[in-house]
XYZ file of C-alpha atoms in Angstrom:
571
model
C 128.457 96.398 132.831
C 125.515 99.442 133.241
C 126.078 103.147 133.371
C 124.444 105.933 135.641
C 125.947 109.093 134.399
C 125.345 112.595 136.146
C 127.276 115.963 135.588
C 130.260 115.734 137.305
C 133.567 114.185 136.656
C 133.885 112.122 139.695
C 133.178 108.108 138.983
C 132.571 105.385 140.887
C 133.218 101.610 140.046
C 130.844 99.259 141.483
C 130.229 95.406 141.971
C 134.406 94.746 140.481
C 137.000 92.867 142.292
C 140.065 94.759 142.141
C 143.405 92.725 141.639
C 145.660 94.029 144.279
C 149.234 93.803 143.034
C 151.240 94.703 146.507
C 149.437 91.808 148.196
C 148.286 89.312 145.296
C 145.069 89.574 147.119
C 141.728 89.594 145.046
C 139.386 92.073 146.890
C 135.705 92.576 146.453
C 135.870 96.472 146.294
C 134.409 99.355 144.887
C 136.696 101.913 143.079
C 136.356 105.620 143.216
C 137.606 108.568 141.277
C 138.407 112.019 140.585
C 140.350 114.473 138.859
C 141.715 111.394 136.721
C 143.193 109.761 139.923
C 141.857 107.084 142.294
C 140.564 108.551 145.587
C 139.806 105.436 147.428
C 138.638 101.660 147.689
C 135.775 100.703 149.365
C 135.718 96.847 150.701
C 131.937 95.936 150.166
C 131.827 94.821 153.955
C 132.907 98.302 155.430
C 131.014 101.628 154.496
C 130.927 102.833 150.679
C 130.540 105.796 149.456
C 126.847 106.975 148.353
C 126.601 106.635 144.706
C 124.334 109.342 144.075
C 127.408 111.880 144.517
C 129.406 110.609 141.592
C 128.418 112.049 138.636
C 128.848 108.720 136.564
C 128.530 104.865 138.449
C 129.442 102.207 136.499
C 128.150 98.752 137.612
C 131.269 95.973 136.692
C 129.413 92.582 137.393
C 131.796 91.208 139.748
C 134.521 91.644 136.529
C 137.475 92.212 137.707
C 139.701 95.130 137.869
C 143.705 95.396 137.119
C 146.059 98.542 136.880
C 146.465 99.175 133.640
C 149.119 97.052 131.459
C 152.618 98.383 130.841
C 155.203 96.778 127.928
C 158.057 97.049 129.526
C 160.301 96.985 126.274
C 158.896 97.180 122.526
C 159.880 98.756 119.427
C 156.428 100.454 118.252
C 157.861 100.392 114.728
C 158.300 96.473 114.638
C 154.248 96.313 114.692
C 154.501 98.053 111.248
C 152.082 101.070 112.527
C 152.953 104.339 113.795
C 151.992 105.163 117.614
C 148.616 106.559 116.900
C 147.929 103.150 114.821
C 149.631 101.079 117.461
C 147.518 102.873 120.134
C 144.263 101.940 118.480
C 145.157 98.296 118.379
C 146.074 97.699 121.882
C 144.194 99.862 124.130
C 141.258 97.963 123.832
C 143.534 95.159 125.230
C 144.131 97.054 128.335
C 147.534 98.574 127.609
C 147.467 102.068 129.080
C 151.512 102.052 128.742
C 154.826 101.236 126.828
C 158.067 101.889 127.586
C 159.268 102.180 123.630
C 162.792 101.716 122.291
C 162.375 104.255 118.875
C 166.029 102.965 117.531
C 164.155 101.302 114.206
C 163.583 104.996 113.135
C 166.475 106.654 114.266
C 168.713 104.444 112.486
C 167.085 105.684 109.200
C 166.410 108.610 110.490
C 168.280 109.580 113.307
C 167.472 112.797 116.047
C 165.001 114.038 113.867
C 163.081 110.245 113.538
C 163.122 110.008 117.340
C 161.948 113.538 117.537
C 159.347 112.524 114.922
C 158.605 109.586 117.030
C 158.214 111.539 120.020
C 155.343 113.997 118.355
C 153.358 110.999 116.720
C 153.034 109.566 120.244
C 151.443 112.825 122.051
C 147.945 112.927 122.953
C 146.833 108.903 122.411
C 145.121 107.019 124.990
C 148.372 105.637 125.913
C 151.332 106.438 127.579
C 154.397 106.174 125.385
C 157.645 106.663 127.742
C 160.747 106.562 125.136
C 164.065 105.186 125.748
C 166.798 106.933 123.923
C 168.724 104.734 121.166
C 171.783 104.063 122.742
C 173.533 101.881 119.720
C 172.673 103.927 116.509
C 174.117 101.816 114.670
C 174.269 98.739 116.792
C 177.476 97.950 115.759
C 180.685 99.534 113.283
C 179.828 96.007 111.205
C 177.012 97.804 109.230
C 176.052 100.735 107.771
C 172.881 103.009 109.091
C 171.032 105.893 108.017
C 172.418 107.995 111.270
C 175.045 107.957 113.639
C 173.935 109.043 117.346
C 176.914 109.642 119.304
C 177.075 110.447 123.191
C 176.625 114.022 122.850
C 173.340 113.955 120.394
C 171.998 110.637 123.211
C 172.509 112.868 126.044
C 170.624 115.756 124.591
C 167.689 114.051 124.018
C 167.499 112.132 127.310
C 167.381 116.224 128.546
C 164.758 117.344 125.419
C 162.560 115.033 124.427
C 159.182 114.588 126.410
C 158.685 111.259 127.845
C 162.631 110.227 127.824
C 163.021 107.975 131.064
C 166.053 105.964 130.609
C 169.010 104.706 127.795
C 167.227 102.351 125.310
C 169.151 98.695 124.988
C 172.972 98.853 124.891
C 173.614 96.281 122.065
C 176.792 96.710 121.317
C 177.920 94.357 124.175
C 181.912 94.011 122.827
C 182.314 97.550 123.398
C 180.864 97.783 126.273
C 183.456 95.103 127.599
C 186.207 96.787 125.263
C 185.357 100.418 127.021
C 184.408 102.325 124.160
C 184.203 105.630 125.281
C 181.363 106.958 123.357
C 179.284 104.177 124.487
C 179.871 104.475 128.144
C 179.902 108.180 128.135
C 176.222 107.253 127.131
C 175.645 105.044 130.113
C 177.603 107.802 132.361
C 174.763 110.049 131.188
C 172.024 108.087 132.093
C 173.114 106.772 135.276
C 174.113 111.157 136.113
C 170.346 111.814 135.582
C 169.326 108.709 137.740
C 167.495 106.847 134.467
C 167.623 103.187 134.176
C 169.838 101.883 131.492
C 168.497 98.722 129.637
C 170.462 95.939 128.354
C 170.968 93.175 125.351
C 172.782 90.739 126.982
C 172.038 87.147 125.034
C 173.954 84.203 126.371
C 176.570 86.527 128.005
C 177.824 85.226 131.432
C 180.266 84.616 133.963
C 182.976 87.511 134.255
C 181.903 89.269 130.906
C 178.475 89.286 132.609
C 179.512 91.082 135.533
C 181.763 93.563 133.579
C 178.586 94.370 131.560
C 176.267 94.750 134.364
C 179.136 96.647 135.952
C 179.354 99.312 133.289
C 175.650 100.382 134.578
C 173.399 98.081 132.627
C 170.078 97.476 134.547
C 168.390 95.055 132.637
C 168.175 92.398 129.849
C 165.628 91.009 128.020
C 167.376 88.479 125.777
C 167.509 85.385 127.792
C 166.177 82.328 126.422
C 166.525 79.443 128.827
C 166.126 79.225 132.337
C 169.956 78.807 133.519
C 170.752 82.451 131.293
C 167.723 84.328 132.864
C 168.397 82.926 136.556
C 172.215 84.014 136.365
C 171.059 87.293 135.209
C 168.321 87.384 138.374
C 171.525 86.009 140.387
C 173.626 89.260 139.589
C 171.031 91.817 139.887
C 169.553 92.254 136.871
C 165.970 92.854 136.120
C 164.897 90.128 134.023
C 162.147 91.550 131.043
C 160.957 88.215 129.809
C 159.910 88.575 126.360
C 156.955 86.933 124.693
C 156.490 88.437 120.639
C 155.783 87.426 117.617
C 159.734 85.924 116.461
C 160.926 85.375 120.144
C 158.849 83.942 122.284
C 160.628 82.756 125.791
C 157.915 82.741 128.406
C 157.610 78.798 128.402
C 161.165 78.653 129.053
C 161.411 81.122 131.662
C 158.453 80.325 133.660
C 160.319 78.543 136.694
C 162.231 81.603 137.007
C 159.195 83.267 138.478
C 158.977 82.326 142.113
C 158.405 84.813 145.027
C 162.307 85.723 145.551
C 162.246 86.837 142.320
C 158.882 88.101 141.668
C 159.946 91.900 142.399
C 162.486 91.838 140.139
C 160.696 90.242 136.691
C 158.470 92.049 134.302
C 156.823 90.845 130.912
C 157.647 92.671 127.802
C 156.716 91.775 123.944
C 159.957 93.471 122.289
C 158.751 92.919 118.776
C 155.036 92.047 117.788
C 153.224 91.804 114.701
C 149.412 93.670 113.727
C 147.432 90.310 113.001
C 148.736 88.839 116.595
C 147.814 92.267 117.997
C 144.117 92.021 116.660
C 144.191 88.621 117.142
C 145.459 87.292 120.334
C 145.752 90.801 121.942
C 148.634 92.596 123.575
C 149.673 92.161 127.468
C 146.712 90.539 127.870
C 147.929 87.562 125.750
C 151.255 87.327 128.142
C 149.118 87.152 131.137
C 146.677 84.949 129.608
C 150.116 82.400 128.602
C 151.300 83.089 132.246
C 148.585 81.891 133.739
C 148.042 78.608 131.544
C 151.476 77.850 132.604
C 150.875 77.884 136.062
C 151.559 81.365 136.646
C 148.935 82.773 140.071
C 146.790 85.209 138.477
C 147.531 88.090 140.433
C 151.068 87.708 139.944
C 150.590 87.505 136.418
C 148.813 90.929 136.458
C 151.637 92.230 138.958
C 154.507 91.440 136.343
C 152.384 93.379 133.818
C 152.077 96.359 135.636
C 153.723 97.682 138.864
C 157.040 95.603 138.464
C 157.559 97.666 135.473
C 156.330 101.120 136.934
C 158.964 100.855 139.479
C 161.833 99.901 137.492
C 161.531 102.360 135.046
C 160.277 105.347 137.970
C 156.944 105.732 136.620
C 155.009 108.262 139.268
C 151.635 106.968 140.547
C 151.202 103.906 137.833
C 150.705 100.854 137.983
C 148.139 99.611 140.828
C 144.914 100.099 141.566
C 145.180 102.086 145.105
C 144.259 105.575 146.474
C 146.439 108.174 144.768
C 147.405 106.330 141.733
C 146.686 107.057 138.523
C 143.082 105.860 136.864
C 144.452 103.634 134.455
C 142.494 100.717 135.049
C 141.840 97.443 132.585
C 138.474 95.813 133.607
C 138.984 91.946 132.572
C 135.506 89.503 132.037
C 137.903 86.913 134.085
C 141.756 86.345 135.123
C 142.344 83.409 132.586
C 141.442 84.710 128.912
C 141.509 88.050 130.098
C 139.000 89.313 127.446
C 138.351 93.409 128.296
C 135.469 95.025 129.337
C 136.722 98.280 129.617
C 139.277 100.573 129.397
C 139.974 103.799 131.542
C 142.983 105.906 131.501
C 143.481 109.119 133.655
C 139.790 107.759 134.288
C 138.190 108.350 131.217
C 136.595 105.189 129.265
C 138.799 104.938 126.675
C 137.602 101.567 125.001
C 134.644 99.633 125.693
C 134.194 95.836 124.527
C 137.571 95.732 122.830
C 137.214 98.867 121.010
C 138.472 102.306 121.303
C 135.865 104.625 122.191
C 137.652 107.418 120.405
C 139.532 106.844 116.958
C 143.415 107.316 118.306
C 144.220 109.732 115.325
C 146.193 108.979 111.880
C 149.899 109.255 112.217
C 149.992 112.520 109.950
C 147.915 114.383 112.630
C 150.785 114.022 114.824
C 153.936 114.716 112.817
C 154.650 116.935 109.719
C 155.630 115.402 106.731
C 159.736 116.222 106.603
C 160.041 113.813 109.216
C 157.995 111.146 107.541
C 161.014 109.459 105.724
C 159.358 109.398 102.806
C 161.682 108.213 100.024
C 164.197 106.547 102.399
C 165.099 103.404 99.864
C 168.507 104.995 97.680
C 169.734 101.927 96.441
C 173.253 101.346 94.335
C 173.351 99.447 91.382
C 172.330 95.560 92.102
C 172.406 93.695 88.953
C 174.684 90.402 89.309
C 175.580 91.208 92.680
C 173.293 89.625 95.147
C 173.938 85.810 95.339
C 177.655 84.594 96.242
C 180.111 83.775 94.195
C 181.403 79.937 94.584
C 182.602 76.963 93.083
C 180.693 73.719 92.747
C 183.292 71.874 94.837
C 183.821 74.260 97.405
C 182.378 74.472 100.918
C 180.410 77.320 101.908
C 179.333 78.762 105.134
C 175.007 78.829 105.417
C 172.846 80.669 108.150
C 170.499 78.613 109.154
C 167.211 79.657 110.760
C 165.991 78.214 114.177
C 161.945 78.045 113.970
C 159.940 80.687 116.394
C 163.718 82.302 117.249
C 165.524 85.154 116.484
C 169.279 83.402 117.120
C 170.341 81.923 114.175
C 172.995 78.423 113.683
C 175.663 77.990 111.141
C 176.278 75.038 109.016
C 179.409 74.031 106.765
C 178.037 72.306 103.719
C 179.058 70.933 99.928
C 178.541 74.087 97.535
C 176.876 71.552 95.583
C 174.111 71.597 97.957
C 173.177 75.293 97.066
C 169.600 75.499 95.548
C 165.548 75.565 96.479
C 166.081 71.194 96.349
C 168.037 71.185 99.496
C 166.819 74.695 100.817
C 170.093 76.790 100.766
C 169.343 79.990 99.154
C 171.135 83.127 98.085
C 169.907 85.982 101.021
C 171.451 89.618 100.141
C 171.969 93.015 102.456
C 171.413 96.321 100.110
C 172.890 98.951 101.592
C 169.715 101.024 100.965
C 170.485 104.708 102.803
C 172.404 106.367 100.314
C 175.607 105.783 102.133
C 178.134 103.358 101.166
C 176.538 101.387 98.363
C 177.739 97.961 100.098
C 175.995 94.594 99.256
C 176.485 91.976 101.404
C 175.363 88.453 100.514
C 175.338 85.300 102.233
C 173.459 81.661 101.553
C 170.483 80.616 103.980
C 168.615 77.501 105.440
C 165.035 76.874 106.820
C 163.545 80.370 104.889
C 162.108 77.154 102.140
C 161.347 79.028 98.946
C 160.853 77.135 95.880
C 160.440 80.087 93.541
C 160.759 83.580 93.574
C 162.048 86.054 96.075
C 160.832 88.113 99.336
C 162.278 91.307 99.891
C 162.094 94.079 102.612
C 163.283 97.811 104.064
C 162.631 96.305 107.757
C 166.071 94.498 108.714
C 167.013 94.948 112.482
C 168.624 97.097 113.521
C 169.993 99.510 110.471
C 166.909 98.556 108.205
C 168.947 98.309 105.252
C 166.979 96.108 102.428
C 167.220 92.357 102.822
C 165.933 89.786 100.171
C 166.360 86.370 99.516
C 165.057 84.189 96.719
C 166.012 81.638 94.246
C 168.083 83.877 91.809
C 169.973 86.670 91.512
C 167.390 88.159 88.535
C 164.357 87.679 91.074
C 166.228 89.273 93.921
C 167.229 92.060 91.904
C 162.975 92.803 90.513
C 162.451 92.465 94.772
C 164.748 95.086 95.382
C 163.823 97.321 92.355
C 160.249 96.949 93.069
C 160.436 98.290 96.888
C 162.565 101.389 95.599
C 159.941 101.998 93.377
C 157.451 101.511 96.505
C 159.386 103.882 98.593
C 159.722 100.895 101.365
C 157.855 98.153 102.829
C 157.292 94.230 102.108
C 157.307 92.367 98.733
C 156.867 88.747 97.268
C 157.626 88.481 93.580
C 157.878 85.669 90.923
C 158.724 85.310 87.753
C 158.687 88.934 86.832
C 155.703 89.433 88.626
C 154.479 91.437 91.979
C 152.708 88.791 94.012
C 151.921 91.001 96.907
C 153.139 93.934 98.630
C 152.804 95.746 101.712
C 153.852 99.323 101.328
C 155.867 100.777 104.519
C 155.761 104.613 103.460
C 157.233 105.871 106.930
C 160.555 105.494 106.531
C 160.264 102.230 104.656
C 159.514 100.817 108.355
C 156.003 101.686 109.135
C 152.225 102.213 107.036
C 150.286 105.174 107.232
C 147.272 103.304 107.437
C 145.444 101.079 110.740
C 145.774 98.207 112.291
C 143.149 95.938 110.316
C 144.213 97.152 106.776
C 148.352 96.412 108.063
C 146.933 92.846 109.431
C 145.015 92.349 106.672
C 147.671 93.167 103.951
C 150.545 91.779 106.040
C 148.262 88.357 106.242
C 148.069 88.457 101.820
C 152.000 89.189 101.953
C 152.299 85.919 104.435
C 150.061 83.631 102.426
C 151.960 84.512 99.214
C 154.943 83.769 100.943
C 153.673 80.367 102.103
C 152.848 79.461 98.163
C 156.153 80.168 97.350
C 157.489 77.290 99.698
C 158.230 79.110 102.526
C 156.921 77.004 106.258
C 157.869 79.783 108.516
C 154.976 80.713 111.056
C 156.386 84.465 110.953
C 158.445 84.434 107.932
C 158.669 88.662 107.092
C 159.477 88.888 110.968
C 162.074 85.870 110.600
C 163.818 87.468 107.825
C 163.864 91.034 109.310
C 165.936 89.461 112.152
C 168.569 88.130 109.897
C 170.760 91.016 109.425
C 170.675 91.598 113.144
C 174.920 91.112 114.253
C 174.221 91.529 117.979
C 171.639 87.973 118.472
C 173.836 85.000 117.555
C 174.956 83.157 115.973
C 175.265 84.148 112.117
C 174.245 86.955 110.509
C 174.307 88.913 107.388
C 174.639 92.881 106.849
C 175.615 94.849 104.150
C 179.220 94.322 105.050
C 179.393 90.648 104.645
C 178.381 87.601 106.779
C 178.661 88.347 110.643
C 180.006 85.620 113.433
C 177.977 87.465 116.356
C 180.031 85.099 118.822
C 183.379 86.512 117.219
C 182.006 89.786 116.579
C 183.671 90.106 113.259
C 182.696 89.506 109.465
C 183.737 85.858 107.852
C 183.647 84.741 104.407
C 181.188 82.618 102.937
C 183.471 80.231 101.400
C 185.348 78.203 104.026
């Protein structure tokens, strides 16, 4: 790819082939812009424009050219960096745009973390449209650091910049019970014409329909074929997620056929720094797509303008006169390695790396709303493993690899130890609230000493540990207050490794690389302790979840999602 650069703004793309998302054509065309928007294509067998009146022509090599990638659902705070840091790692990748879910912050942290949020995102290379936390907290069954109730939701669909639509409504049994709060915040959305996205996993049939009834738009939660294709079936948009913990795109695939194509987008939901740097961002979706049979173009389409138009996004999301210049030049449309990078048609990254350093997160918001200090925890000592008897049975959560649902098992008491991997796994109430421990026994985590601890538990982000003991629990837990937040492996009286999460004990202050590279220490540490997970911090963050079946654990006690209501651990 050569440059030809001349003084004024206009630009011209030659030599590409631009991936045409309305027609899943590939076209040998030349691209031209100005004022930050595309003026025209220009088919290299009809008339082009004369380069010498562009002030900068860009020769692409016969690469080819996409719209610019959109998430269509992620929580930037699951990646462990704020938006600046986020921005830096997945520009490069040819994200121009995510449409964020900020409910990890505002359930520490509530209106003023979203607001927070919202100023850390300004000014980056990317677009960051925000969905506003509908289920703060995502259910009465465990205690947050905020409450946002239909009234506070409503005001900041009106007052923050970038709000386009109500963030996922978790809380599904209230939804079908008609809380009012909760569909007051739907009635708001749907007032100011916003889409309203959903959390719908394994619900069907008549609950299904009441749920999509109550104004629910879409759901990105399925995680075989026969869920996501009664979902398609009522008209729901289908986000088919592909992360770090969930990953459903193999078993969706065959949902994607041209009846449905409109009405499908890809979305990462939760995705982890080293996988970022590593395999990319969109860019690894499309390149998964397409090894599983997926037509390139229509890969590219389901990354892009599919999203744009569900979630009302002016002028994004194609390459086509009057569009936006967010563009992703791709090498080739089956490892989709980046060239380049434009957005509002400046070169933004070049050869997978920005060309300007995205900013560090306190350029962007002032430190009262850095949640500094955020762990508050009661006292702990003696009260983070169950209570039981030897010849009881007890009721274990048991962890389903590369998933985010969870089984349940009914097993001898006597089994409870690191020899038959059922360990203690605690919920510290960690916001200064109610001072509630909750504590359950797990299977599948596999540590054979020690204890790994951490502030980032979906969705209330209370602390969650789990270890062999009670006494190397508690040192996990002591040693992230002392931290202020973050990730921690200990044994034996010892820190192993740590990965400080200042930000509201749910994101670093510092890049990509230095996350990854710390995160990668914290994982390997893990790994010596016994543990066979491929994500394990991830896994465990998704244990005190109560709206992704089947068991979970908050700090009110063990959690039968299918039930929706708290169970004992001795059966």
């Amino acid at each position: 790819m050569t440059a030809n650069r001349k003084q004024n703004g206009d630009i011209l793309l030659r030599g590409g082939k631009v991936v045409n998302v309305f027609t899943l054509e590939i076209e040998e065309a030349d691209v031209a812009i100005a004022g930050g928007m595309i003026t025209g294509l220009y088919r290299r067998d009809t008339a082009s424009p004369a380069p010498g009146s562009y002030g900068q022509v860009i020769d692409l090599q016969g690469a080819f050219v996409t719209p610019g990638l959109i998430d269509a659902h992620i929580h930037i705070e699951s990646t462990l960096l704020t938006p600046p840091a986020f921005a830096g790692a997945v520009v490069p990748h040819g994200t121009t745009a995510v449409i964020a879910d900020p409910h990890e912050i505002a359930n520490v942290l509530g209106v003023d973390g979203v607001w927070a949020f919202a100023r850390m995102a300004e000014r980056l290379p990317l677009d960051v449209y925000i969905m506003v936390p509908s289920c703060v907290p995502a259910t009465p069954l465990e205690t947050s650091g905020a409450v946002l109730d239909a009234e506070a939701v409503a005001q900041m669909m009106d007052d923050i910049p970038g709000a386009i639509g109500l963030a996922e409504v978790m809380n599904v049994p209230a939804v079908l019970a008609g809380d009012d709060d909760l569909l007051q915040k739907i009635t708001a959305a749907r007032l100011r014409a916003l889409p309203v996205d959903g959390h719908a996993p394994g619900l069907k049939e008549e609950a299904l329909q009441a749920y999509i009834s109550a104004g629910v738009t879409s759901d990105h939660e399925s995680v075989t074929a026969e869920e996501a294709w009664e979902k398609l079936r009522r008209g729901m948009r289908l986000l088919i997620r592909e992360g770090s913990a969930a990953q459903n795109l193999a078993d969706l695939i065959s949902c994607i056929v041209p009846a449905t194509q409109e009405n499908i987008s890809f979305c990462s939901d939760d995705r982890h720094p080293a996988d970022l740097l590593r395999e990319g961002h969109m860019n690894a979706i499309l390149r998964k797509a397409v090894s599983l049979g997926v037509a390139p173009a229509l890969a590219v389409k389901l990354a892009t303008v599919t999203a744009a138009r569900h979630y009302r996004l002016p002028r994004v999301g194609a390459v086509a006169p009057g569009y936006r210049a967010d563009l992703a030049v791709f090498s080739d449309l089956t490892a989709f390695q980046t060239q380049a990078v434009f957005k509002g048609g400046q070169m933004v990254a070049s050869a997978g790396k920005l060309c300007e350093k995205a900013g560090d997160a306190r350029t962007y918001a002032d430190r009262p709303c850095f949640g500094e200090g955020s762990v508050h925890l009661p006292p702990i000592a003696g009260r983070l493993a169950p209570a039981y008897d030897r010849d009881a049975e007890v009721r274990v959560i048991v962890i389903q690899p590369n998933q985010i649902v969870t089984g349940q098992e009914i097993i001898p008491a006597a089994h409870i130890g690191p020899a038959k991997d059922i360990l203690p796994v605690a919920v510290v109430e960690r916001h200064g609230k109610s001072g509630a421990i909750g504590c359950g026994l797990l299977r599948g985590f596999g540590l054979r000493r020690g204890a790994v601890a951490s502030t980032v538990a979906h969705d209330s982000h209370n602390l969650i540990v789990v270890g062999v003991d009670d006494a190397e629990m508690a040192f996990a837990c002591e040693t992230l207050a002392e931290m202020g937040g973050g990730m921690v492996a200990v044994a034996g009286g010892r820190v192993l490794a740590a990965l400080p999460l200042p930000v509201a004990g749910l994101m670093s202050d510092e890049d990509a690389a230095t996350v990854a590279r710390r995160l990668a220490s914290l994982h390997q540490t893990v790994r010596d302790l016994g543990c066979t997970l491929a994500a394990p911090m991830m896994t465990l963050s998704f244990l005190a979840l109560p709206v992704i079946p089947e068991l979970k654990l908050t700090d009110q006690g063990l959690v039968d999602v299918n039930r929706f209501s708290l169970v004992p651990v001795l059966c």
